[in-house]
Coordinates of C-alpha atoms in Angstrom, one line a residue:
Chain I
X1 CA 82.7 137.4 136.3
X2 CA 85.8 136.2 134.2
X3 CA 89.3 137.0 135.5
X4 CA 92.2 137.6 133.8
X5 CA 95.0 135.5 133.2
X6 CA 97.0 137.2 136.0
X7 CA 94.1 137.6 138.4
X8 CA 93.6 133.7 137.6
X9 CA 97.2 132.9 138.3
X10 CA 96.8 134.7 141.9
X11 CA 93.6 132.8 142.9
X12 CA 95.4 129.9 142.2
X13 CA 98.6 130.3 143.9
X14 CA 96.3 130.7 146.9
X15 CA 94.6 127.4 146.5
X16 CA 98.3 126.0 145.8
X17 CA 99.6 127.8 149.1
X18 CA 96.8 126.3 151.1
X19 CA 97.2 122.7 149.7
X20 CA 100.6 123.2 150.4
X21 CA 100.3 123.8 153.9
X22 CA 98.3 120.9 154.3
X23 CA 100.4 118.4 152.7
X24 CA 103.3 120.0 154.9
X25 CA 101.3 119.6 158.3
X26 CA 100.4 115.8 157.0
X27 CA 103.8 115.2 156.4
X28 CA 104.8 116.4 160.2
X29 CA 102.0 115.4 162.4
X30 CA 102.0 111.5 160.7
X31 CA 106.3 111.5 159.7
X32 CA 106.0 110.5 156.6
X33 CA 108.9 109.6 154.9
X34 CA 108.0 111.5 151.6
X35 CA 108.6 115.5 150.6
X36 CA 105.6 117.4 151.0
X37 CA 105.1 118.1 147.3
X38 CA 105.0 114.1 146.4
X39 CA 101.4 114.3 147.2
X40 CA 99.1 115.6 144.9
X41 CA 96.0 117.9 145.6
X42 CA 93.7 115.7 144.0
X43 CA 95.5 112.1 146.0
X44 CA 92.9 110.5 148.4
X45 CA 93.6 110.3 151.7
X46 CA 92.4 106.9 153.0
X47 CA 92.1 103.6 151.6
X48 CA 94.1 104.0 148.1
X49 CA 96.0 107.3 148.4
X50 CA 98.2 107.9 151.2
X51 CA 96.5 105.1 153.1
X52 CA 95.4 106.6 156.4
X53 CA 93.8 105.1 159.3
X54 CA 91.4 106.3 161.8
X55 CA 94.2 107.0 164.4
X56 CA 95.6 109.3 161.7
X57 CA 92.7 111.5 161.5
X58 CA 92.6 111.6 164.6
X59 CA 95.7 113.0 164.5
X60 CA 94.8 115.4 162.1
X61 CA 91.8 116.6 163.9
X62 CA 93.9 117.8 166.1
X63 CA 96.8 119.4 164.0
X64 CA 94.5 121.4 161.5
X65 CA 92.5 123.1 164.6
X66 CA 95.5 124.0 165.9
X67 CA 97.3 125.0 162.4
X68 CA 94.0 126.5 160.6
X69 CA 91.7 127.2 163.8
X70 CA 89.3 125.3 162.2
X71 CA 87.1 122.6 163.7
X72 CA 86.6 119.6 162.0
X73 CA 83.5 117.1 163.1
X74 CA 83.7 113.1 162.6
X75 CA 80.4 112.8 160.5
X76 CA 81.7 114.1 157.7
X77 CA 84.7 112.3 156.2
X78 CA 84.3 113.8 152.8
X79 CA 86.5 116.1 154.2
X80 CA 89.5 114.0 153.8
X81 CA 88.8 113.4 150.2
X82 CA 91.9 114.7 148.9
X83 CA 94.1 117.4 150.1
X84 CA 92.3 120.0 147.9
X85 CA 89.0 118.8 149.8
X86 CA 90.7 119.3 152.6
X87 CA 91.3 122.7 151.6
X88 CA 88.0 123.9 150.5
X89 CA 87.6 123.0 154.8
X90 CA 90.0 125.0 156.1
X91 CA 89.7 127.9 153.4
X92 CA 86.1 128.3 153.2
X93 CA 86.6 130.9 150.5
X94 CA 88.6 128.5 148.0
X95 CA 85.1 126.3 148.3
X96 CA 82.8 128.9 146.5
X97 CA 83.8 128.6 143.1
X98 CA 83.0 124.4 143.6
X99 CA 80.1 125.0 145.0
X100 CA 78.5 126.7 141.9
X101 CA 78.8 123.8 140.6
X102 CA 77.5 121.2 143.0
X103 CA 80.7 119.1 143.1
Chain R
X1 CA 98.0 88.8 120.4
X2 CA 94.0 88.2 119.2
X3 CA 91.8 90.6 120.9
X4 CA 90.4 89.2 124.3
X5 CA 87.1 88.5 124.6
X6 CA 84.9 87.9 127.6
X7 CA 84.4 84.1 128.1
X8 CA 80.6 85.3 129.7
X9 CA 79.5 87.2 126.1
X10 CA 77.1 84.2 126.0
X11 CA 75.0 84.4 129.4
X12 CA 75.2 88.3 129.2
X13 CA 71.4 90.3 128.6
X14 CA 70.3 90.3 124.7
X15 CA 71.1 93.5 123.4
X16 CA 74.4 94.2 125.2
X17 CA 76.7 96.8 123.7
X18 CA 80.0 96.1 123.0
X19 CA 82.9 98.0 122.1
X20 CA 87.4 97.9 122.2
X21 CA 88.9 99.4 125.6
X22 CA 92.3 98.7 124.5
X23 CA 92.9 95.3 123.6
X24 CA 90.1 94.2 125.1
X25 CA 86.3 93.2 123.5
X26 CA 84.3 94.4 126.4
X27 CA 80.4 94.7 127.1
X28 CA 79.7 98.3 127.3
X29 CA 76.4 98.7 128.4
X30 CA 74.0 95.6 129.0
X31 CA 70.6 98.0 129.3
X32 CA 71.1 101.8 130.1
X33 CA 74.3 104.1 131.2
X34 CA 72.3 105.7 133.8
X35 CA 70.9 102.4 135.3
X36 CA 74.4 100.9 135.3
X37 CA 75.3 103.9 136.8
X38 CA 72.8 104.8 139.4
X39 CA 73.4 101.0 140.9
X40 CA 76.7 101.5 141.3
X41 CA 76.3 105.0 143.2
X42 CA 73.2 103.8 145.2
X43 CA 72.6 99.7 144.8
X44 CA 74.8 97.2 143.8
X45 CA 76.3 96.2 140.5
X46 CA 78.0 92.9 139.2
X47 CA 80.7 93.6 136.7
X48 CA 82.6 90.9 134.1
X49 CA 86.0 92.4 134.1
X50 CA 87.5 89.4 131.7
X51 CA 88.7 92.4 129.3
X52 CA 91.6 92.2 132.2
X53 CA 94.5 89.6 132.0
X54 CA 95.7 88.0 135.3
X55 CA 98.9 86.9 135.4
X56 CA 100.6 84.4 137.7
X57 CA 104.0 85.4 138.1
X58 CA 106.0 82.4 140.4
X59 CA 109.7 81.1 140.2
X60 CA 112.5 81.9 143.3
X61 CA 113.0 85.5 141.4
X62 CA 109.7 86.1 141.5
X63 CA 109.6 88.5 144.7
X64 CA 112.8 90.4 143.5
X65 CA 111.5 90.9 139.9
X66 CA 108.8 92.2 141.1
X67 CA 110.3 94.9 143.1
X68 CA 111.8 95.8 140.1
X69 CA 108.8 95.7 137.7
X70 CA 106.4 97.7 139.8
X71 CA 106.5 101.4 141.1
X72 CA 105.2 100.5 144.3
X73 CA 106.7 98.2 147.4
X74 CA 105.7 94.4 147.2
X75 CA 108.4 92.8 149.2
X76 CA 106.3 92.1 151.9
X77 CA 102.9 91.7 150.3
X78 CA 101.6 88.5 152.0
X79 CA 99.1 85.9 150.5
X80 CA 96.3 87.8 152.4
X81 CA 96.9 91.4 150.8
X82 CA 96.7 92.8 147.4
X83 CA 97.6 96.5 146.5
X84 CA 97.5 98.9 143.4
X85 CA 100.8 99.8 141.6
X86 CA 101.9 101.5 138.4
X87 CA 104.1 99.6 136.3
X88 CA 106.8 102.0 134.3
X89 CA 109.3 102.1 131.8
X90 CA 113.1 103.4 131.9
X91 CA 111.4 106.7 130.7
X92 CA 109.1 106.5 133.7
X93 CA 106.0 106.0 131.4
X94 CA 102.9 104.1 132.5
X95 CA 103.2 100.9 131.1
X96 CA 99.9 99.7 133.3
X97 CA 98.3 100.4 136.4
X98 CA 98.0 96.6 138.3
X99 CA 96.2 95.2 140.8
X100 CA 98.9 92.6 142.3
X101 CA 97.5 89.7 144.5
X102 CA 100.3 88.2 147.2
X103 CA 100.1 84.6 147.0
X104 CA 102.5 81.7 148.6
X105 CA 104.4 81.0 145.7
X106 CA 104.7 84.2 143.9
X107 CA 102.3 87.0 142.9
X108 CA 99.4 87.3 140.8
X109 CA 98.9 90.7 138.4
X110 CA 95.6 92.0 137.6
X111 CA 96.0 94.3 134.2
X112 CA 94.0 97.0 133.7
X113 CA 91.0 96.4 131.4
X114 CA 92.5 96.1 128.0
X115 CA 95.7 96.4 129.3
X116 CA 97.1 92.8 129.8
X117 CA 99.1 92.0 126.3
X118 CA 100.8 95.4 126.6
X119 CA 101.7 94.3 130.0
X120 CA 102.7 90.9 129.6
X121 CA 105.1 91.6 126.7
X122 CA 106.7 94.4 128.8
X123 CA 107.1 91.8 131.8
X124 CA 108.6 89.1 129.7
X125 CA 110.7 91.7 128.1
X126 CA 112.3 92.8 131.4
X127 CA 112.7 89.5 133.1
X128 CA 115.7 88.9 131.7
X129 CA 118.3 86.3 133.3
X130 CA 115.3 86.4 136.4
X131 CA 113.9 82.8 137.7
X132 CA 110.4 83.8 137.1
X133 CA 107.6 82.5 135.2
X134 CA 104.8 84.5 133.9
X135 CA 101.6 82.7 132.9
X136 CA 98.7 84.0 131.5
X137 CA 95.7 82.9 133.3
X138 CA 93.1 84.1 130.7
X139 CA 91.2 80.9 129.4
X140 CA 91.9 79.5 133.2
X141 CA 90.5 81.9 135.4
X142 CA 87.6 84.7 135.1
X143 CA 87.6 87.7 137.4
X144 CA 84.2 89.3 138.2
X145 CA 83.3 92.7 140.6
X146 CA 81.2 94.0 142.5
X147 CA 80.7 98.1 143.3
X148 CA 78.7 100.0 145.1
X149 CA 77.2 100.8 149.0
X150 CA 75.2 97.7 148.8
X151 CA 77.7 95.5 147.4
X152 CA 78.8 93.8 150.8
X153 CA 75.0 92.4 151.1
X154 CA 75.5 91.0 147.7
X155 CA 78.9 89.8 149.5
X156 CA 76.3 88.1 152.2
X157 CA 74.2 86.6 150.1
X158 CA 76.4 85.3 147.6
X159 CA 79.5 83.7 149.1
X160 CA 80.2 84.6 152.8
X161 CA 78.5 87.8 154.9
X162 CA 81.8 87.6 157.3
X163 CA 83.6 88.4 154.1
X164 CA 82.3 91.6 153.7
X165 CA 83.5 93.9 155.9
X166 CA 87.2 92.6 155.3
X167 CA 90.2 95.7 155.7
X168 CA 90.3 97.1 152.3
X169 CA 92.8 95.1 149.9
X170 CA 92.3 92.1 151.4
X171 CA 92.7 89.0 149.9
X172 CA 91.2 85.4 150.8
X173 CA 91.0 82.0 149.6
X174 CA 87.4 80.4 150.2
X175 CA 85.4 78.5 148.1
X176 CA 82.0 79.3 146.3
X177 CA 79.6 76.4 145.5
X178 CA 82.5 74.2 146.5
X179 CA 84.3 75.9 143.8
X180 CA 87.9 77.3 144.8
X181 CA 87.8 80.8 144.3
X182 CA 90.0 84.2 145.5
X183 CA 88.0 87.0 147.1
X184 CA 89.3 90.2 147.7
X185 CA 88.2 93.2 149.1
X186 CA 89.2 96.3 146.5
X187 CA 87.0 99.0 145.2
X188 CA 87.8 101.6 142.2
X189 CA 84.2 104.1 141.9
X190 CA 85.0 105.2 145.7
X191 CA 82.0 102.6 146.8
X192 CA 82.4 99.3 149.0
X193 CA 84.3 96.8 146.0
X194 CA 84.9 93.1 146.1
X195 CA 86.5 90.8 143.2
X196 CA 86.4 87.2 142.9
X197 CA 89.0 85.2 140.7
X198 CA 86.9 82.2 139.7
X199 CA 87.9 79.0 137.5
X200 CA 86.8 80.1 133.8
X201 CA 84.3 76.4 134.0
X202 CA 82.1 78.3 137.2
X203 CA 82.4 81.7 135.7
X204 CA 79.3 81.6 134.1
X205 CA 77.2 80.0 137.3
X206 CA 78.7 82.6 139.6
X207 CA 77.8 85.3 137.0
X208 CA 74.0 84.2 137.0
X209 CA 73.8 84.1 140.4
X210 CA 75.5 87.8 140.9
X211 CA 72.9 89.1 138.4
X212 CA 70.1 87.7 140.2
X213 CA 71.6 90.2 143.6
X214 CA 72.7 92.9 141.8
X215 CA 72.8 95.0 138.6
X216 CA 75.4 94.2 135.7
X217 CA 77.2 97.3 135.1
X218 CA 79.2 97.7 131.8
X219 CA 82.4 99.3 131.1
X220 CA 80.9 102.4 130.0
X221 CA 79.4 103.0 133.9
X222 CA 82.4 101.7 135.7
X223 CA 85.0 104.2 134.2
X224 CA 82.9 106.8 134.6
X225 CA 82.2 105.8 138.3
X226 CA 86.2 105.9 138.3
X227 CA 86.8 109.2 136.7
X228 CA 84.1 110.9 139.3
X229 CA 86.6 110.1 142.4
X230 CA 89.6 110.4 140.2
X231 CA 91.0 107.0 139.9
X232 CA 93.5 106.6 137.1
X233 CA 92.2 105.1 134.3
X234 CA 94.1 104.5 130.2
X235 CA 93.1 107.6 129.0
X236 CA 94.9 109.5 131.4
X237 CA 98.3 107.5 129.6
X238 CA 97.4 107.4 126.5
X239 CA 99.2 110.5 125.1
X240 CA 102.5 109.4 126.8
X241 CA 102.2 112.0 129.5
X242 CA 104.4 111.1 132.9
X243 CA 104.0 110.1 136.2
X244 CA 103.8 113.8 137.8
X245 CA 101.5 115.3 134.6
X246 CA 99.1 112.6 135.5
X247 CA 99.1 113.1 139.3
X248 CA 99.3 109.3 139.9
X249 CA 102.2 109.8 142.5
X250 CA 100.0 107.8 144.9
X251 CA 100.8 104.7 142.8
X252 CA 104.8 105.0 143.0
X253 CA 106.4 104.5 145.9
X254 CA 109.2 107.4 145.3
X255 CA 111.2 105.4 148.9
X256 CA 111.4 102.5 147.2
X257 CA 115.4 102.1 146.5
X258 CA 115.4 100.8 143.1
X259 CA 112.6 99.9 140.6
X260 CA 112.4 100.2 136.3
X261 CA 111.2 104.3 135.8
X262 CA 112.6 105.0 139.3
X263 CA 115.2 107.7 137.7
X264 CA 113.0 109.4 134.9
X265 CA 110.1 109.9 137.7
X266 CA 112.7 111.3 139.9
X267 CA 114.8 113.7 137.8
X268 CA 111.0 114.8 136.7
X269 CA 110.2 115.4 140.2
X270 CA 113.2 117.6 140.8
X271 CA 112.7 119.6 137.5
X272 CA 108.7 120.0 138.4
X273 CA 105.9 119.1 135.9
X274 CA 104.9 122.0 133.7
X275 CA 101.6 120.9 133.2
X276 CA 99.4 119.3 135.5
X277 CA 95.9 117.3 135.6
X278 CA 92.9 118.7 136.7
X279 CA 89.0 118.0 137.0
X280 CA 87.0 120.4 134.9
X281 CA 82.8 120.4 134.5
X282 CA 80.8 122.5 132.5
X283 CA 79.2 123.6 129.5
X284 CA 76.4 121.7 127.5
X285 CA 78.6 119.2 125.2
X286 CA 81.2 116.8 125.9
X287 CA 84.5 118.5 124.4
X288 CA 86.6 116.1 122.5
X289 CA 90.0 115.0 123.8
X290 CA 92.7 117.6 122.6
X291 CA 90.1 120.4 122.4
X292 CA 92.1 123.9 123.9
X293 CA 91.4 125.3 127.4
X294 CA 91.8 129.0 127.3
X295 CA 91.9 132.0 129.1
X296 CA 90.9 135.3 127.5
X297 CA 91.8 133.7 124.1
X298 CA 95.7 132.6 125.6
X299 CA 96.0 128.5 125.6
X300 CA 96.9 127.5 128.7
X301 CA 96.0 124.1 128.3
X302 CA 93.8 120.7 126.6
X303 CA 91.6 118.4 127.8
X304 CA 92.2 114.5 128.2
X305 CA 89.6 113.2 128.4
X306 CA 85.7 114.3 129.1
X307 CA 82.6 112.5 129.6
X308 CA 78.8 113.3 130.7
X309 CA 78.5 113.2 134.6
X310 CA 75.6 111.6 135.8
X311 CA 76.4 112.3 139.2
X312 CA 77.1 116.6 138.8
X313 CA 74.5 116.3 135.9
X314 CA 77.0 117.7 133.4
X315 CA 79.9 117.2 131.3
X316 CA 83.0 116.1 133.2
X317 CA 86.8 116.1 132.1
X318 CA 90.3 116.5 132.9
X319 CA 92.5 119.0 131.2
X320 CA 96.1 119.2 131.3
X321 CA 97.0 122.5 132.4
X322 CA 100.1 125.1 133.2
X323 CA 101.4 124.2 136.4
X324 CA 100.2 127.7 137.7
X325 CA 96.7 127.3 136.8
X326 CA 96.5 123.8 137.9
X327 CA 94.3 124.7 140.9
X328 CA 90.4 124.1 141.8
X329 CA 88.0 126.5 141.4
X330 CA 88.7 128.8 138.6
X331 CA 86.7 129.9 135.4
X332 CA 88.5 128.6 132.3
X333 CA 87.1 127.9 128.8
X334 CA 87.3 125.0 127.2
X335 CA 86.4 125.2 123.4
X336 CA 83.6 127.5 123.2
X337 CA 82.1 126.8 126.8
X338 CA 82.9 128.2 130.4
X339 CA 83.9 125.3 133.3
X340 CA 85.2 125.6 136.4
X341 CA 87.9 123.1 137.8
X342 CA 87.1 120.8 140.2
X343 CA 88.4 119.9 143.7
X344 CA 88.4 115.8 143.8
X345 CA 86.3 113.6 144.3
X346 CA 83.8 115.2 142.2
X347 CA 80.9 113.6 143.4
X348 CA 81.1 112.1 147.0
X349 CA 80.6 108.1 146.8
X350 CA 77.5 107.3 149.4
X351 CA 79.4 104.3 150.9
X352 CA 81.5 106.6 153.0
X353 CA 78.4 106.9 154.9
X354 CA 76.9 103.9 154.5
X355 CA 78.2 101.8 157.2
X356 CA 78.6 97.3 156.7
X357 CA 76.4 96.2 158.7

């Protein structure tokens, strides 16, 4: 079903809203010396990206149960794709549209 | 400058398909897309990146003019480390994206493919008063990759199985067939990736051995490998779009005190981007760059660039959108077909769980 322009709008402030969340809790738990809003939803988290380690996910294990109430497991680090991965995680709802298309 | 062509063209397959990417003559496919492809997702492939220019910047300026030139921090890049960096203008416009090489004396700069003239005239125009020299290694030196999960058995076989499993963006001088070469550990498809900078006389040897371990992959395989995890690539720049539009604030470091763009990216940053990039599939075609992304017949955007996804089995792009809309998982149309925007990577590289043994 296609939504309008306004009910688009919505949908995606609530994607926006969540990614920004994350990128908030990243830039607390790890002290980063950067604005939440430098990062971009699609910016990878380890490697290239905001260069991560493992004692950083660890770290962030800990800070989305606690800030989302969602459990994350250590065999899947797709998770920490990007930000809007990340997302998709904590907000299982924002994951349905991507899943209709197998990305 | 003349068009740069690979030094390898001769020991490449019969029937390779060439074509420009930027400045550069490059091989574009040496057999099929999808077997090019399909090694780098799931094998190994060898890759002749000659269509990039290296360039050996030294002199007792060389560190500060550096830190100028480049968007992200390189004071302390030691010989052992290399790093990705945009390189901007005053107007904070991508000039290139770089791979930059610490060395002893200086700093080595790895164009993008097709990149290097635009990037060597813009360095020698900004150096200024500077004690630097900047020396074009092409003709000298050959730079050759390797992507994919398998790649660091290819890394075994080839040169040096401890060398494999190096931190990412490492860097290391060792020698190949008693050849001096630089190794580094880098990676652009999201797979395990290694580069070696090899003396343009071996270039050719080390090539024929590569291809007897893995698969050469042409240009064609490796930027889509690239666009399916979202790494930057010239189209992204190519309409003059900024730092923020793009969403390559990973490669600026905004802490960095002082560097050439450093002002434009910041006032931009404080104004916030009107339009942003995202990753869009769908549809039967490929829709041309520029075509209109819609919504109930309003434009609220156009795309940048699209190509066929062998990985999602479907067209792939990125569209420039309104801020507001810039967001994963909504039904837009582009031209005539409906897509859904994407949450990145798009397709999830297998060498996150494929462990170096």
């Amino acid at each position: 079903m296609k939504l309008s322009i306004d009910e688009l709008r919505a949908t995606a402030a609530a994607r926006l809203q969540t990614c920004a969340q994350i990128k908030k809790m990243i830039v607390s738990r790890l002290d980063l010396p950067i604005e939440p809003d430098w990062i971009t939803d699609d910016q990878p988290l380890f490697g290239r990206g905001l260069e991560l380690d493992s004692l950083d996910v660890l770290e962030l294990y800990v800070a989305i149960e606690a800030e989302f109430g969602v459990a994350l497991y250590d065999s899947d680090m797709s998770v920490f794709g990007s930000v809007s991965r990340l997302a998709d995680h904590v907000n299982p709802k924002l994951a349905e549209a991507n899943s209709l298309t197998g990305a | 400058m003349d068009s740069l062509t690979s030094p390898l063209a001769a020991v490449h397959p019969e029937g390779t398909e060439y074509g420009a990417a930027q400045e550069a003559h490059v091989a574009l496919r040496y057999t099929t897309l999808d077997e090019e492809y399909t090694a780098i997702r799931e094998r190994a492939a060898v890759l002749d990146l000659s269509g990039s220019r290296v360039l050996e910047v030294s002199g007792s300026d060389a560190t500060d003019f550096m830190q100028r030139a480049l968007a992200r921090d390189v004071e302390y890049l030691t010989s052992e480390r290399c790093m990705t960096s945009l390189v901007l203008d005053e107007e904070g416009l991508v000039v290139d994206q770089v791979v930059v090489w610490g060395r002893e004396d200086g700093m080595l700069v790895e164009s993008s493919v097709g990149g290097g003239a635009r990037l060597l005239e813009h360095l020698r125009s900004v150096a200024g008063e500077d004690r630097v020299e900047i020396k074009d290694l092409t003709g000298e030196q050959v730079l050759l990759g390797l992507e994919g999960p398998y790649a660091w058995g290819v890394v075994g076989r080839l040169v040096d199985g401890e060398l494999a499993a190096l931190p990412f963006e490492s860097v290391v001088d060792t020698t190949w067939d008693g050849v001096d070469v630089l190794f580094a550990r880098t990676g652009v498809t999201g797979e395990y990736g290694y580069k070696v900078l090899v003396p343009h006389d071996q270039a050719a040897t080390l090539w024929a051995k590569a291809v007897e371990q893995a698969t050469p992959a042409g240009h064609e395989a490796l930027e889509l490998a690239m666009l399916e995890v979202r790494q930057p690539t010239h189209h992204e720049h190519a309409d003059g779009a900024d730092v923020l539009t793009m969403g390559a604030n990973w490669l600026v470091d905004i802490t960095k005190e002082s560097f050439i763009g450093r002002d434009a990216v910041l006032a931009a940053f404080s104004g916030g981007a009107t339009r942003r990039t995202v990753g869009f599939s769908g549809g039967d075609t490929v829709p041309a760059a520029g075509t209109p992304v819609t919504v109930g017949g309003e434009q609220v955007g156009v795309v940048v660039h699209a190509v066929h996804s062998i990985g999602l089995g479907a067209p792939l792009g990125l569209a420039r959108l309104d801020a507001d809309l810039a967001a994963a998982g909504l039904r837009l149309t582009v031209g005539d077909a409906d897509v859904t925007t994407l949450t990145s990577p798009y397709v999830t590289p297998k060498s996150w769980s494929t462990p170096i043994i």
